Every structure is written in C-alpha cells, then in structure tokens.
Short mmCIF file of C-alpha atoms in Angstrom, two decimals:
data_model
loop_
_atom_site.label_atom_id
_atom_site.label_comp_id
_atom_site.label_asym_id
_atom_site.label_seq_id
_atom_site.Cartn_x
_atom_site.Cartn_y
_atom_site.Cartn_z
CA MET A 1 196.69 56.30 92.21
CA GLY A 2 199.62 53.97 92.70
CA GLU A 3 199.43 52.89 89.06
CA LEU A 4 199.41 56.51 87.92
CA ALA A 5 202.47 57.30 90.05
CA ARG A 6 204.33 54.29 88.65
CA ARG A 7 203.57 55.34 85.07
CA LEU A 8 204.71 58.90 85.76
CA GLU A 9 207.97 57.55 87.21
CA ASP A 10 208.48 55.41 84.09
CA ARG A 11 207.91 58.43 81.86
CA LEU A 12 210.25 60.50 83.99
CA GLY A 13 212.93 57.81 83.57
CA ASP A 14 212.38 57.85 79.80
CA VAL A 15 212.75 61.64 79.71
CA ARG A 16 215.99 61.42 81.72
CA GLU A 17 217.38 58.83 79.29
CA ASP A 18 216.43 61.06 76.36
CA ILE A 19 218.16 64.03 77.98
CA GLN A 20 221.30 61.95 78.56
CA GLN A 21 221.30 60.81 74.94
CA LEU A 22 220.91 64.41 73.77
CA GLY A 23 223.79 65.42 76.01
CA ILE A 24 225.97 62.70 74.49
CA ARG A 25 225.06 63.82 70.97
CA ILE A 26 225.83 67.44 71.81
CA ASP A 27 229.17 66.45 73.36
CA SER A 28 230.13 64.47 70.29
CA ARG A 29 229.19 67.38 68.05
CA VAL A 30 231.43 69.75 69.98
CA SER A 31 234.22 67.20 69.87
CA MET A 32 233.90 66.93 66.08
CA GLU A 33 234.17 70.70 65.70
CA ARG A 34 237.19 70.72 67.96
CA TYR A 35 238.73 67.87 65.95
CA GLN A 36 238.28 69.80 62.73
CA ILE A 37 239.89 72.90 64.21
CA GLU A 38 242.80 70.88 65.53
CA GLN A 39 243.16 69.16 62.15
CA GLN A 40 243.35 72.55 60.42
CA GLN A 41 246.02 73.64 62.87
CA ARG A 42 248.01 70.47 62.22
CA ASP A 43 247.69 71.00 58.47
CA GLU A 44 248.95 74.57 58.77
CA ALA A 45 251.87 73.48 60.97
CA PHE A 46 252.71 70.75 58.45
CA LYS A 47 252.68 73.26 55.59
CA LEU A 48 254.98 75.58 57.52
CA LEU A 49 257.30 72.69 58.26
CA LEU A 50 257.40 71.72 54.58
CA GLU A 51 258.23 75.30 53.64
CA ARG A 52 261.08 75.36 56.16
CA VAL A 53 262.46 72.06 54.87
CA LYS A 54 262.29 73.33 51.30
CA GLY A 55 264.10 76.49 52.33
CA ILE A 56 266.84 74.47 54.02
CA GLU A 57 267.19 72.27 50.94
CA ASP A 58 267.43 75.35 48.71
CA GLU A 59 270.13 76.79 50.96
CA ALA A 60 272.06 73.51 50.79
CA LYS A 61 271.91 73.57 46.99
CA GLU A 62 273.20 77.15 46.97
CA ARG A 63 276.05 76.16 49.29
CA ASP A 64 276.93 73.26 46.99
CA LYS A 65 277.02 75.60 44.01
CA GLN A 66 279.22 78.02 45.95
CA ARG A 67 281.58 75.20 46.94
CA ALA A 68 281.90 74.13 43.31
CA ALA A 69 282.71 77.71 42.34
CA ASP A 70 285.27 77.89 45.16
CA ARG A 71 286.95 74.69 43.94
CA ARG A 72 287.19 76.09 40.42
CA LEU A 73 288.65 79.30 41.79
CA ILE A 74 291.23 77.42 43.86
CA PHE A 75 292.18 75.32 40.86
CA THR A 76 292.58 78.25 38.51
CA GLY A 77 294.14 80.58 41.09
CA LEU A 78 296.64 78.27 42.78
CA ILE A 79 297.19 74.98 41.04
CA VAL A 80 297.40 76.19 37.43
CA PRO A 81 300.11 78.81 38.12
CA VAL A 82 302.16 76.21 40.04
CA LEU A 83 301.85 73.82 37.11
CA LEU A 84 302.90 76.57 34.70
CA VAL A 85 306.00 77.35 36.80
CA LEU A 86 306.90 73.66 36.89
CA LEU A 87 306.43 73.45 33.11
CA GLN A 88 308.70 76.45 32.57
CA VAL A 89 311.36 74.98 34.85
CA TYR A 90 311.13 71.69 33.02
CA LEU A 91 311.37 73.35 29.62
CA SER A 92 314.24 75.59 30.65
CA THR A 93 316.25 72.65 32.05
CA ARG A 94 315.49 70.57 29.00
CA GLY A 95 316.42 73.38 26.67
CA ALA A 96 319.65 74.11 28.58
CA GLY A 97 320.61 70.43 28.55
CA SER A 98 320.30 70.02 24.75
#
C-alpha cells in the first residue's frame, strides 16, 4: 500500500507540473496577442504622426511661397517707384544742367 501511495503522489506531482506548464503556455499566448494589438496601435499612432508632420511641412512650404510672393510685391510696389522717382530727378537735373 505504501508503494501505491508513493506512486500516486509521483503521478500527482507530474500532473501539477503539466498544469503549470500549460498555464505558462496560455499566459505566453495571451501576451503575444496583447503584443500584436499594442503593435497595431503603435503603427497607427506612427502613421498619424507622419501625416501630421507631412501636413506641417506642407504648411511651411505654402508659407515660404507666400513670403516669396510678398517680397516680390514689396519690391514692385515700393522699391521700383522710388527708383523711378530717383531716375526722373537725376534725368531732370542732368537735363537742366546741360
């Protein structure tokens, strides 16, 4: 009887080890699924971030184009008329002096 009890205890220990190993496998499986979900969330966040950066870069390019247009407008609206007035003054003084 003692031998039978010892063998049953050994088998019971083996079953407990098997259950623990199954628990570990199940835990790792859940962790893998969670990892994949988290990875998808990170990928989506990264895509959104890239879209925002691209939008900011596009806005910066538009601002640069607008600044170039503003510089041309300032040049043609302010500087050119001043140069024309100076040219007329120069020509009138030169013509009067001859």
